Coordinates of C-alpha atoms in Angstrom, one line a residue:
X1 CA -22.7 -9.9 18.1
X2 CA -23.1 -6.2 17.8
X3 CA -20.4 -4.0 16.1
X4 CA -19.2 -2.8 18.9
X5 CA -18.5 -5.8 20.5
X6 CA -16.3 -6.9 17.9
X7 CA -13.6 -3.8 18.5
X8 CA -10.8 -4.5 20.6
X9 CA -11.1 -2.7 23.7
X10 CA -8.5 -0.3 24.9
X11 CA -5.9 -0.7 27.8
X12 CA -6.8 2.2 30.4
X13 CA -2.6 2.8 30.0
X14 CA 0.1 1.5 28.0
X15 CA 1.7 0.4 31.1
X16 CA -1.4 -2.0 32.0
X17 CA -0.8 -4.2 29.7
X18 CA 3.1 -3.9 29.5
X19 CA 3.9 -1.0 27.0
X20 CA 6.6 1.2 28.1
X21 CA 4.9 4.7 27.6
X22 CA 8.0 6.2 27.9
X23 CA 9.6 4.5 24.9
X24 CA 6.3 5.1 22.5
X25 CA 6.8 8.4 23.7
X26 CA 10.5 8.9 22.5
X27 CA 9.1 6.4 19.7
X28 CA 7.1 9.1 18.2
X29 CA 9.5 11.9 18.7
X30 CA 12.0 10.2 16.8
X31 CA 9.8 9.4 13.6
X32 CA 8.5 13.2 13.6
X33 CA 12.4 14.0 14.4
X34 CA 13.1 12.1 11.1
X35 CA 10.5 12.8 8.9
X36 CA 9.5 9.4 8.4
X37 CA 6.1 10.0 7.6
X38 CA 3.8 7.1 9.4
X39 CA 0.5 7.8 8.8
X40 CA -0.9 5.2 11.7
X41 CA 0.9 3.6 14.6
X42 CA -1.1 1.2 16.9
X43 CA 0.4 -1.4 19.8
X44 CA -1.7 -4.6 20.9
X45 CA -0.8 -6.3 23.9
X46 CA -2.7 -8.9 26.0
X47 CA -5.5 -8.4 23.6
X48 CA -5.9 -4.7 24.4
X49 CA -5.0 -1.6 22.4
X50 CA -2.1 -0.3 24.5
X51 CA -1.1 2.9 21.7
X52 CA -3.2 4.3 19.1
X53 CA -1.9 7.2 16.9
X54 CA -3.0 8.6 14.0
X55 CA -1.2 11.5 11.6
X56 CA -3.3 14.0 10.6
X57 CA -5.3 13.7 8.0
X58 CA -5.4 10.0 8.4
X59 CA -7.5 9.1 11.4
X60 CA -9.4 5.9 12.8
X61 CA -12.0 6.2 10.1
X62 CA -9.8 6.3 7.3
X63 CA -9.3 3.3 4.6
X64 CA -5.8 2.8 3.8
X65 CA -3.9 1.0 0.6
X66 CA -2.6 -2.0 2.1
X67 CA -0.2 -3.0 -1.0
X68 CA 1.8 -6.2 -0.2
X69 CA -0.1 -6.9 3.1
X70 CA -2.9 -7.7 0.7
X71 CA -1.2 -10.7 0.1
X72 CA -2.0 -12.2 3.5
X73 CA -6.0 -11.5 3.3
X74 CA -5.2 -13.5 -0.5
X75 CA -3.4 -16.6 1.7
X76 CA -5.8 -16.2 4.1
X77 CA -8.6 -16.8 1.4
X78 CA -7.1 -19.9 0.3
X79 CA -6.7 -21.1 3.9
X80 CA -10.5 -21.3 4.2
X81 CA -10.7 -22.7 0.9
X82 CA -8.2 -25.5 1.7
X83 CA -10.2 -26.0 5.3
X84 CA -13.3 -26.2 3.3
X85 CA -12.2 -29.3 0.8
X86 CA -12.1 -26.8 -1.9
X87 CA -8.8 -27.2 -3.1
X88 CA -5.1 -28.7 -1.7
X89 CA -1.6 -26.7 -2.1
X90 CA -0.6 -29.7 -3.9
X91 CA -3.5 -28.9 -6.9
X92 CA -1.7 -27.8 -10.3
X93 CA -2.8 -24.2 -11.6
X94 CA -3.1 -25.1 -15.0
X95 CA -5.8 -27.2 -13.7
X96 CA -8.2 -25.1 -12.6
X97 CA -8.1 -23.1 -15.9
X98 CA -8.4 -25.7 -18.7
X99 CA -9.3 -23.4 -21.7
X100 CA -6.0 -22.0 -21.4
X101 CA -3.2 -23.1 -23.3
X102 CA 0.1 -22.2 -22.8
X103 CA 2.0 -21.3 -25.8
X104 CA 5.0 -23.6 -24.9
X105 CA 4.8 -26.8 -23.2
X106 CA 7.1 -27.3 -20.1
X107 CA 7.0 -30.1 -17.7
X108 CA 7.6 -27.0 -14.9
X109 CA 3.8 -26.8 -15.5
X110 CA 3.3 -29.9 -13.9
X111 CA 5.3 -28.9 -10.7
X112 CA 3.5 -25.0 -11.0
X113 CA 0.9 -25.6 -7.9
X114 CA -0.8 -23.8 -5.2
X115 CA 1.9 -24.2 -3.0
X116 CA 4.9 -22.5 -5.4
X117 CA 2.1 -19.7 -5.9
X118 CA 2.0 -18.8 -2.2
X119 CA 5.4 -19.6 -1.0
X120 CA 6.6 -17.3 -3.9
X121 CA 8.7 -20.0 -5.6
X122 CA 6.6 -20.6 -8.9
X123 CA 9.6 -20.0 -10.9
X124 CA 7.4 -17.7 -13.0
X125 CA 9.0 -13.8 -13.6
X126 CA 6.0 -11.0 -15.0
X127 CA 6.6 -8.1 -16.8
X128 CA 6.2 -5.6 -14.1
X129 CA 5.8 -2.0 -16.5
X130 CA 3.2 -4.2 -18.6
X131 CA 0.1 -2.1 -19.5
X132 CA -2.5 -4.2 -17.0
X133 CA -5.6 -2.8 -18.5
X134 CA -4.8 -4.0 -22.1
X135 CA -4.2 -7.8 -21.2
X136 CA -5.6 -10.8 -20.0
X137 CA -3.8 -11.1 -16.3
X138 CA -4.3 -14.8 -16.3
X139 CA -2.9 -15.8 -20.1
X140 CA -0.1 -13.3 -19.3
X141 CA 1.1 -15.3 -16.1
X142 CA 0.8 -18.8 -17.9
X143 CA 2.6 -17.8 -21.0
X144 CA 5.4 -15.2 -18.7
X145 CA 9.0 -17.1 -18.6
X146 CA 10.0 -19.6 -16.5
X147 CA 13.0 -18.3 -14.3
X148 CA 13.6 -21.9 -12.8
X149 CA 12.1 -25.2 -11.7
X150 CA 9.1 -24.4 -9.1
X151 CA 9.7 -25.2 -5.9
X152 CA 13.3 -24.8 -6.1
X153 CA 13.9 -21.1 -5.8
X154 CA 12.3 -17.7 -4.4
X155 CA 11.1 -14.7 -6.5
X156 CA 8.8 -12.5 -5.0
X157 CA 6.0 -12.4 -8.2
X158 CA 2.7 -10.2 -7.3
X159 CA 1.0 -11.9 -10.1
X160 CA 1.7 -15.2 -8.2
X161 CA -0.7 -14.0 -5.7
X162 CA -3.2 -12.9 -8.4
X163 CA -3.6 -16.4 -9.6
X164 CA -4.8 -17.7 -6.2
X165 CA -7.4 -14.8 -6.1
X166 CA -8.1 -16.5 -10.0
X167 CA -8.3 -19.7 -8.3
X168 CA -10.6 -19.1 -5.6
X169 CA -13.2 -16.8 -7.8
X170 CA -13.0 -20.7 -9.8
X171 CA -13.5 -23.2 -6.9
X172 CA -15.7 -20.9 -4.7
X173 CA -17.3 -19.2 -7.4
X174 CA -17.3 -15.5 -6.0
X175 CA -14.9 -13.1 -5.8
X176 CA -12.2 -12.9 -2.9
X177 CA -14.1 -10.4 -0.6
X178 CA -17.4 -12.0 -1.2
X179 CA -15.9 -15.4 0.2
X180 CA -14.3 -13.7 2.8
X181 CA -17.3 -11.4 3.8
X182 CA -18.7 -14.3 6.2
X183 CA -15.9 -15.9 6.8
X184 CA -13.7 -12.9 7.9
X185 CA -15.1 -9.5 7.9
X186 CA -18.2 -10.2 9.4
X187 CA -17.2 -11.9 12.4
X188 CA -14.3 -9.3 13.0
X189 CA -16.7 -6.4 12.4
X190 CA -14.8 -5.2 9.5
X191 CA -17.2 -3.1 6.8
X192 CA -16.6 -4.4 3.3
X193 CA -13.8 -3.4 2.2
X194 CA -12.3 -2.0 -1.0
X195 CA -10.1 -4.2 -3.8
X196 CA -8.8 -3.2 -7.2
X197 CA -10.0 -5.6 -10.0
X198 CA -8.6 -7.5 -13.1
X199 CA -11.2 -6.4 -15.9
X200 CA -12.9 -9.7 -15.1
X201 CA -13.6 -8.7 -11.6
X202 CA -10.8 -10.9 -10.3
X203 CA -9.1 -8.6 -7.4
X204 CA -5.3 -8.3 -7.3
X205 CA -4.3 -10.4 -4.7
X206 CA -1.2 -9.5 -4.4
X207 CA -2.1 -5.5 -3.5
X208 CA -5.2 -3.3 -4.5
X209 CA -6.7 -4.0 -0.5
X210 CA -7.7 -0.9 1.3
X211 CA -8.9 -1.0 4.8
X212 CA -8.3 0.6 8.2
X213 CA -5.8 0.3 10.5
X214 CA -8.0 -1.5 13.3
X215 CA -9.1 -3.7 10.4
X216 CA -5.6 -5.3 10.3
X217 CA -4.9 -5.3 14.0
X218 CA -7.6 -7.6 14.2
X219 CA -7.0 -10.0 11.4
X220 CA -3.5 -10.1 12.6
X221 CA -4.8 -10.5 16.3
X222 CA -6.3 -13.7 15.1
X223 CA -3.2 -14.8 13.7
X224 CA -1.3 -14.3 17.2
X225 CA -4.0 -16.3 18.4
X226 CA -4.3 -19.4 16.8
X227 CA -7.2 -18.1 14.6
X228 CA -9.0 -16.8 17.3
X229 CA -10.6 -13.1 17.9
X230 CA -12.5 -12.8 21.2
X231 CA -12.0 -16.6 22.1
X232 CA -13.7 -17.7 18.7
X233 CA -12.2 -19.7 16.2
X234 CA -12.2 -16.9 13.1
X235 CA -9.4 -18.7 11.5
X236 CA -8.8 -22.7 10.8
X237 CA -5.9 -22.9 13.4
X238 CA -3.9 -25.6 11.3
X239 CA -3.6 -23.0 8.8
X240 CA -2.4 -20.5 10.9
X241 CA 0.2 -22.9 12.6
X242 CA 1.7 -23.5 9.0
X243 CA 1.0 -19.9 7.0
X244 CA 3.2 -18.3 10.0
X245 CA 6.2 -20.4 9.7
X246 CA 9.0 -20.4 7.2
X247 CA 7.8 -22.7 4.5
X248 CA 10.5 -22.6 2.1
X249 CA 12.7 -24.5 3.5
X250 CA 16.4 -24.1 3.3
X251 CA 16.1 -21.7 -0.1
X252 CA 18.1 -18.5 0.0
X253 CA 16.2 -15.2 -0.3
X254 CA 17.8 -12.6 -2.5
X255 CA 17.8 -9.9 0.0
X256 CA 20.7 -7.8 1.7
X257 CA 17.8 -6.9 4.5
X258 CA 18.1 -9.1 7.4
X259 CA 14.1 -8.4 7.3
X260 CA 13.9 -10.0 3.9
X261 CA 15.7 -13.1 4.2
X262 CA 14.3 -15.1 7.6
X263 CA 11.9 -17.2 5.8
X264 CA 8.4 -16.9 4.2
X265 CA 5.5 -18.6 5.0
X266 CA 1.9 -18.0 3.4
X267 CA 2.5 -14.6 2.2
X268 CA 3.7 -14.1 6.0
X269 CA 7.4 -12.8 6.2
X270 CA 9.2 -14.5 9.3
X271 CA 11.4 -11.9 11.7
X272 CA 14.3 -12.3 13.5
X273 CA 13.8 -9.4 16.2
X274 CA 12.2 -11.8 18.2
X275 CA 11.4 -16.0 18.6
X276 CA 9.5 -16.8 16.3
X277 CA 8.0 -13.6 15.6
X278 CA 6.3 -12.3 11.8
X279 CA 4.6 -9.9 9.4
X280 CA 2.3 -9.0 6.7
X281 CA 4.4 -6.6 4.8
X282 CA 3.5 -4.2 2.5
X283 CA 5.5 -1.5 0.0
X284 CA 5.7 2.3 1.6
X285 CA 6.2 0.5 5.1
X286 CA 2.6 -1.1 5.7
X287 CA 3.5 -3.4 8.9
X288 CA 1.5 -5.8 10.8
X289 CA 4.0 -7.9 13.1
X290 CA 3.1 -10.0 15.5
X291 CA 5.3 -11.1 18.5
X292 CA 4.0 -14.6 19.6
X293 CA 6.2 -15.0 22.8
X294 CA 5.2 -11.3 23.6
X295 CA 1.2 -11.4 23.1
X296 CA 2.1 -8.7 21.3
X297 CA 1.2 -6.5 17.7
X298 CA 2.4 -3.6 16.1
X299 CA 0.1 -2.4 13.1
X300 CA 1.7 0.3 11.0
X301 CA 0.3 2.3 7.9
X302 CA 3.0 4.8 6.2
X303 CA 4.5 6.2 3.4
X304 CA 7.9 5.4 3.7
X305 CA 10.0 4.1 0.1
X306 CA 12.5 3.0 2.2
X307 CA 11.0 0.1 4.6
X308 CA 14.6 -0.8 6.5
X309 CA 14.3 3.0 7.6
X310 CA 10.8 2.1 8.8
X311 CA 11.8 -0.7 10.5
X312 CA 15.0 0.2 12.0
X313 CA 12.8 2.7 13.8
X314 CA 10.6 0.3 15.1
X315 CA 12.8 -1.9 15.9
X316 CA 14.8 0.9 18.0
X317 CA 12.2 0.8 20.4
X318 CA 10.3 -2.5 19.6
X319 CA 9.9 -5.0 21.1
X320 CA 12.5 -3.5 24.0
X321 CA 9.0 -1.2 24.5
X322 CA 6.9 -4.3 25.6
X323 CA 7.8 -4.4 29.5
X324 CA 6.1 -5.2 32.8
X325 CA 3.0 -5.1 33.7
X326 CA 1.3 -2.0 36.2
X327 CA 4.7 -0.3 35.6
X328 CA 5.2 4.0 36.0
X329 CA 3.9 6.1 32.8
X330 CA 4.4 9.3 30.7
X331 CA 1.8 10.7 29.2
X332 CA 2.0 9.6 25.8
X333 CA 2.2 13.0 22.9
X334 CA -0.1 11.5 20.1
X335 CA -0.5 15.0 18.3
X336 CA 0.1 15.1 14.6
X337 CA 2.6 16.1 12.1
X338 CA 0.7 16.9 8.7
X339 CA -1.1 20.3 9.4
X340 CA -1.1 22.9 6.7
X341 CA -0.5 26.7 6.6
X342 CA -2.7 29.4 6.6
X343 CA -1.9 31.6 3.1
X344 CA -2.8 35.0 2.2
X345 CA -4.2 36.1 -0.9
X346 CA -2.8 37.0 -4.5
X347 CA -3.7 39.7 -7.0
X348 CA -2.8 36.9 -9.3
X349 CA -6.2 35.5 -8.1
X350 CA -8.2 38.0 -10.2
X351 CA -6.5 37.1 -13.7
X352 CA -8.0 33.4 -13.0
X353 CA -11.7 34.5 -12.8
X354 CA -13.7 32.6 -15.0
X355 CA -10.5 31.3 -17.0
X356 CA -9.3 27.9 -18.1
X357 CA -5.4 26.2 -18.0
X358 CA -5.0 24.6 -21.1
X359 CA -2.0 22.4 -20.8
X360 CA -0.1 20.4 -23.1
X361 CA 0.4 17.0 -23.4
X362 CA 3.7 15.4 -22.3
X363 CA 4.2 12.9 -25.6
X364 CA 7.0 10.8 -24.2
X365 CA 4.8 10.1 -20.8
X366 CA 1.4 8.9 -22.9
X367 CA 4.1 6.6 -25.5
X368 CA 5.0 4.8 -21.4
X369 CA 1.6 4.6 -20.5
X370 CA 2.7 7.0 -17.4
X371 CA 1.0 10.4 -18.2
X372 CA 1.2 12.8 -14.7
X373 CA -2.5 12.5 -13.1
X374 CA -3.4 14.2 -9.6
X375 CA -3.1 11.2 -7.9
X376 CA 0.8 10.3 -6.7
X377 CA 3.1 8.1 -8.8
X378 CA 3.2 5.9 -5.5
X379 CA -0.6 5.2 -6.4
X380 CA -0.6 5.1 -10.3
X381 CA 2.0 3.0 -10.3
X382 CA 0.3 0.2 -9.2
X383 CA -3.0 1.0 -11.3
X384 CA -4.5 -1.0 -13.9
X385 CA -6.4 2.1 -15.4
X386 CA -3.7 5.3 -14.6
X387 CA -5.5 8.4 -15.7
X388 CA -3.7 10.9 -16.1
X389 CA -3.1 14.2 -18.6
X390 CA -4.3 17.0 -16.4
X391 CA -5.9 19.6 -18.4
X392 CA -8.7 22.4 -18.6
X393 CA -7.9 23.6 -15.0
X394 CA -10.1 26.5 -13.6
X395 CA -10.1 27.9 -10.0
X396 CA -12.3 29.7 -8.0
X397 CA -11.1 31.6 -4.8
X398 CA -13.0 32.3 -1.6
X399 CA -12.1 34.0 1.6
X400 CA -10.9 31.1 3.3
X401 CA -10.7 28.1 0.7
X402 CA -10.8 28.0 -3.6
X403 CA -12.1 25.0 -5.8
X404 CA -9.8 23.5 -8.6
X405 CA -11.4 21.9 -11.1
X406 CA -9.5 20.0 -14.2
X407 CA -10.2 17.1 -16.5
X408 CA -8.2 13.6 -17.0
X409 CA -9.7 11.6 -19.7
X410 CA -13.0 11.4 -19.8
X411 CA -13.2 12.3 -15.9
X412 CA -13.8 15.8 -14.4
X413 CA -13.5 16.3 -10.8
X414 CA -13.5 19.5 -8.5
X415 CA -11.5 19.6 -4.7
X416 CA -11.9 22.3 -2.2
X417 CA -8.8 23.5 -0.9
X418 CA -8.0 25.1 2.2
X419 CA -6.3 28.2 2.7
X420 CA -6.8 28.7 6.4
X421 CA -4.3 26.4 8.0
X422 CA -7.3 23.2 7.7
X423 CA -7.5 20.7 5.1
X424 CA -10.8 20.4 3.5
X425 CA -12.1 16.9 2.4
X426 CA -14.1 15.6 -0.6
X427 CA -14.1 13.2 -2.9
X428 CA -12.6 12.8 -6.9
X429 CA -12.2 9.8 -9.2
X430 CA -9.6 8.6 -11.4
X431 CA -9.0 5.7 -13.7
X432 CA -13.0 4.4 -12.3
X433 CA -11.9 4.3 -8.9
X434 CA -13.4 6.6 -6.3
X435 CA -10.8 8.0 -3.6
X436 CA -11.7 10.6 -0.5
X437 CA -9.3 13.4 -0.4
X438 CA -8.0 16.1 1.7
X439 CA -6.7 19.4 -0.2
X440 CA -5.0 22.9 0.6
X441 CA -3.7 25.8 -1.4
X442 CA -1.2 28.6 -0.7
X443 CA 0.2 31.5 -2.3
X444 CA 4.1 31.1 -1.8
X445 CA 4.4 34.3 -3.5
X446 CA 2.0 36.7 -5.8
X447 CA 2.8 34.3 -8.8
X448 CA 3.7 31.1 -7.3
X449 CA 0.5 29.4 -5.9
X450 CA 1.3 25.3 -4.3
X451 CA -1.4 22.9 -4.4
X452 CA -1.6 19.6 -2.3
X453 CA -4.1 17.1 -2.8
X454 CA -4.0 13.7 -0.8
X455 CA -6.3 11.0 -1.5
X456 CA -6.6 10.3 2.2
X457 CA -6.7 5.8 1.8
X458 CA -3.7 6.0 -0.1
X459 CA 0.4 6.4 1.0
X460 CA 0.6 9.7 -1.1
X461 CA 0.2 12.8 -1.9
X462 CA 0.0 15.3 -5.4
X463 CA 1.6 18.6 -4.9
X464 CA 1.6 20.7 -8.1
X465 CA 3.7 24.5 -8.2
X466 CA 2.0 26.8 -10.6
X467 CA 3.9 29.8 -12.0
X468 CA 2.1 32.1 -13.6
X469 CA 4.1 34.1 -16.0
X470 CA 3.5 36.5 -18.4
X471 CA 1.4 37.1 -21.7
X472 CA -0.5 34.1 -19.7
X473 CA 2.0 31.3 -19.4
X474 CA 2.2 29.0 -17.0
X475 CA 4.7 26.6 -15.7
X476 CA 3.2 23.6 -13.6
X477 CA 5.7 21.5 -11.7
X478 CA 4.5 18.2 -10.3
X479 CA 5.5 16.7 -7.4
X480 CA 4.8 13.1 -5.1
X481 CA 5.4 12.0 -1.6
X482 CA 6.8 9.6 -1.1
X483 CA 9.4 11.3 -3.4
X484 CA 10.0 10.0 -7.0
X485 CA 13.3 9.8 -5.7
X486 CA 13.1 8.0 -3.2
X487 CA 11.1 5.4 -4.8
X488 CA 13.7 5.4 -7.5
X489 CA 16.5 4.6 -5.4
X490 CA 14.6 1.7 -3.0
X491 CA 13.8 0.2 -6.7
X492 CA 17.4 0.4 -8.1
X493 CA 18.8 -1.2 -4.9
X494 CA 16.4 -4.0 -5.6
X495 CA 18.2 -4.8 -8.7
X496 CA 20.9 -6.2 -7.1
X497 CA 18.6 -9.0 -5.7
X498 CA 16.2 -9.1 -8.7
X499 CA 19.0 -9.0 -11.7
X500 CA 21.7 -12.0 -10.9
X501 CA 23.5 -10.5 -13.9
X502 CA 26.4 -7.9 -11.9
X503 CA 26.8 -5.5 -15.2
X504 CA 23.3 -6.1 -16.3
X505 CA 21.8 -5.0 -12.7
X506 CA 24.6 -2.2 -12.6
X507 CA 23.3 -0.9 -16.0
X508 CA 19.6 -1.0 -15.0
X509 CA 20.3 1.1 -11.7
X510 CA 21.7 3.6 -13.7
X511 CA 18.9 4.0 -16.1
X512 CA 16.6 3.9 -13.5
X513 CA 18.7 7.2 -12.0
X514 CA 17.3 9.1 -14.8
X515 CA 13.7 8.6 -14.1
X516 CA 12.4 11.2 -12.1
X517 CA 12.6 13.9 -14.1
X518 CA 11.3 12.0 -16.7
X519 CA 8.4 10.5 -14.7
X520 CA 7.2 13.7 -13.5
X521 CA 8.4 16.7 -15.8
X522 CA 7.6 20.2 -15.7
X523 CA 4.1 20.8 -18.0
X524 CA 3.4 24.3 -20.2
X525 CA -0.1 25.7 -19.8
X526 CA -2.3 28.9 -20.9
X527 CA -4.8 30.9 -19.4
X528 CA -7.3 31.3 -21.9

């Protein structure tokens, strides 16, 4: 089957297949209205592609991190593998790594299975600011603290999901997207895809995925349908009967979000906005619900902190959007919301020729293992290797664009950036990971130039202020989007569900108050 054959094809109108143009319309109006910043939309109804929107510089083309949905390809992994004979939920973990010892016996280990890894009730609780690239992700989840008896309760643990990636590189003796290569991608006509790595090679599994948005429509399209894509069976359909239910039962999820606390299935979160409808879920607002009693999908990429803002606006219009068939349209506005300015020029310009930023090192940053880097805290958060410590910075200024190089580590990288009201795109790489970016420049004011670089298959973007003062000083102010403060305040509302303790979780949201300006502080350079 070619390529092309694989794609889903495309309703001539929402309204053919029962998508109210008029509400995708106000839909759209109302994100750009309230500068929630989707970067993808996409509606699926009936097997057709009913909406497609994309914000530029994101596009059809464009790889996106997946975070938490990753979590679903991981279950989905181990669905084939249980289909296949190649393990059973019910299998202990310490069993399929026997030269590990923990460092304290329990008899939880004997109730720690497949099953409490992927229904996210291990009773297992990480060390979520621990330096990733300095340990051994496996040893540190065997020997991490039990919180309770598996099975009983529900913690959302990433490294939960990590171990069944461990697991299958054991039993199927390949990695993750190896084993799903012909199982999966292939058959969907999905490229190989992208997927940060332990040091062993061992992917994340619970986020590191990148792929595009009609990647997920499709593997989510199979879900609606029993497994199948195109009226072949992709998926073993008794796994997707059971991975889209609630599976755990009558245990309470910590969660104020009536989003959060409807069940969870095989890394599948159940909804309430409709019978029996669900999601893959992932942080900064990556969606892909399914509405079984509609035939219908939403697929959603974003970079929103806040996902009840991101889905209180879907649900504003969703699934009250999904109407009869054949019904009157409006032509839907799918123009975009992330274009830059044109700037002028600077005499400022002329002091940089051939000159270098030398800027100093932020000691407390380096002690947390959190130095600034170009890439957004959203994305080095989440990074085993986090670069960082921007230094040696040159430009070079054209008539239309200027090149910015600057050193992090060991790594050197250059980006074009346009100064004509278009992006310019290239490539860079930090902490050993390649990433395509987009990049502009503009003078705000003869000594105040803004730079914006956003590594285009990620949910953020680096924005750096340089003030160039006198006897050759310069201030550099950093900047992310998503916001460092918004990511601070959706974390410190998660302590209330995460820390039981009432003073203890009070206490923690208070610290965590102070650590923006901390996390990205202003830096002190010189032109030399």
């Amino acid at each position: 089957m070619s390529t092309k054959s694989k794609e889903l094809p495309r309703a001539a109108s929402p309204e053919e297949v029962g998508v109210s143009s008029a509400l995708t319309e106000q839909f759209l109006h109302y994100i750009k209205e309230q500068n929630l910043e989707f970067h993808s939309f996409m509606v699926i109804r009936h097997g057709k592609i009913a909406v497609e929107w994309y914000n530029e510089p994101y596009t059809a083309d464009t790889s996106h991190s997946m975070y938490s949905v990753s979590k679903t390809f991981s279950a989905t992994a181990i669905g084939f593998a249980v289909s296949e004979g190649l393990l059973s939920l019910d299998d202990k973990v310490l069993d399929f790594f026997p030269e590990y010892t923990p460092k304290s016996d329990s008899p939880y280990f004997d109730k720690l299975t497949v099953r409490s890894l992927i229904t996210m009730t291990s009773g297992k609780q990480t060390n979520m600011l621990e330096d990733k690239g300095k340990i051994d992700w496996i040893e540190d989840f065997i020997n991490s603290p039990w919180v309770f008896e598996p099975g009983t309760q529900y913690l959302y643990v990433n490294e939960n999901i990590y171990m069944l990636c461990a697991i299958i590189n054991r039993v199927a003796k390949t990695s993750v997207v190896d084993y799903l290569m012909p199982r999966l991608f292939e058959p969907l006509g999905i490229e190989r895809p992208f997927w940060e790595t332990d040091q062993n090679g061992i992917e994340a599994g619970g986020w590191g995925l990148y792929i595009k948005t009609m990647d997920l429509a499709k593997v989510m399209t199979c879900y609606l349908h029993e497994g199948k894509y195109k009226n072949k069976q992709i998926l073993p359909k008794d796994w997707v009967k059971e991975a889209t239910v609630n599976q755990i039962g009558d245990i309470k999820m910590p969660s104020k979000d009536k989003d959060c606390c409807a069940g969870y299935g095989y890394c599948i979160w159940m909804d309430d906005t409709e019978p029996y409808s669900y999601r893959a879920d992932g942080m900064f607002s990556q969606f892909g619900i399914n509405f079984p009693s509609l035939d219908a999908t939403i697929i959603s990429t974003a970079a929103i902190p806040c996902e009840d803002e991101a889905r209180a606006a879907i649900w504003a219009f969703f699934p009250a959007a999904f109407a009869d068939e054949n019904g009157n349209g409006v032509e839907v506005d799918t123009s975009s919301v992330n274009r830059p300015v044109a700037s002028k020029h600077s005499v400022t310009e002329s002091r940089l020729i051939g000159k270098t930023i030398k800027v100093r090192k932020k000691i407390l940053l380096n002690i947390i293992g959190m130095p600034v880097s170009m890439l957004p805290l959203a994305v080095t958060f989440m990074m085993s290797d986090r670069a960082g410590n921007i230094d040696n910075i040159k430009f070079n200024f054209g008539d239309h664009e200027c090149d910015m190089t600057w050193d992090e580590g060991d790594e050197r990288n250059t980006v074009c950036c346009g100064m004509d009201g278009r992006y310019r795109y290239g490539t860079m790489t930090l902490g050993k990971i390649k990433f395509k970016v987009c990049a502009n420049a503009e003078w705000i004011d003869d000594i105040n130039l803004k730079v914006m670089v956003r590594p285009v298959e990620t949910v953020g973007m680096r924005t750096l202020n340089f003030l160039f003062r006198r006897n050759n000083k310069v201030t550099i102010t950093p900047t992310s989007t998503p916001s460092t403060y918004k990511i601070v305040d959706t974390l410190s509302r998660s302590f209330t569900e995460i820390i039981k303790n009432p003073l203890l979780s009070k206490i923690c949201q208070k610290a965590i108050q102070i650590a923006p300006p901390l996390a990205e502080p202003k830096h002190y350079g010189k032109i030399v």
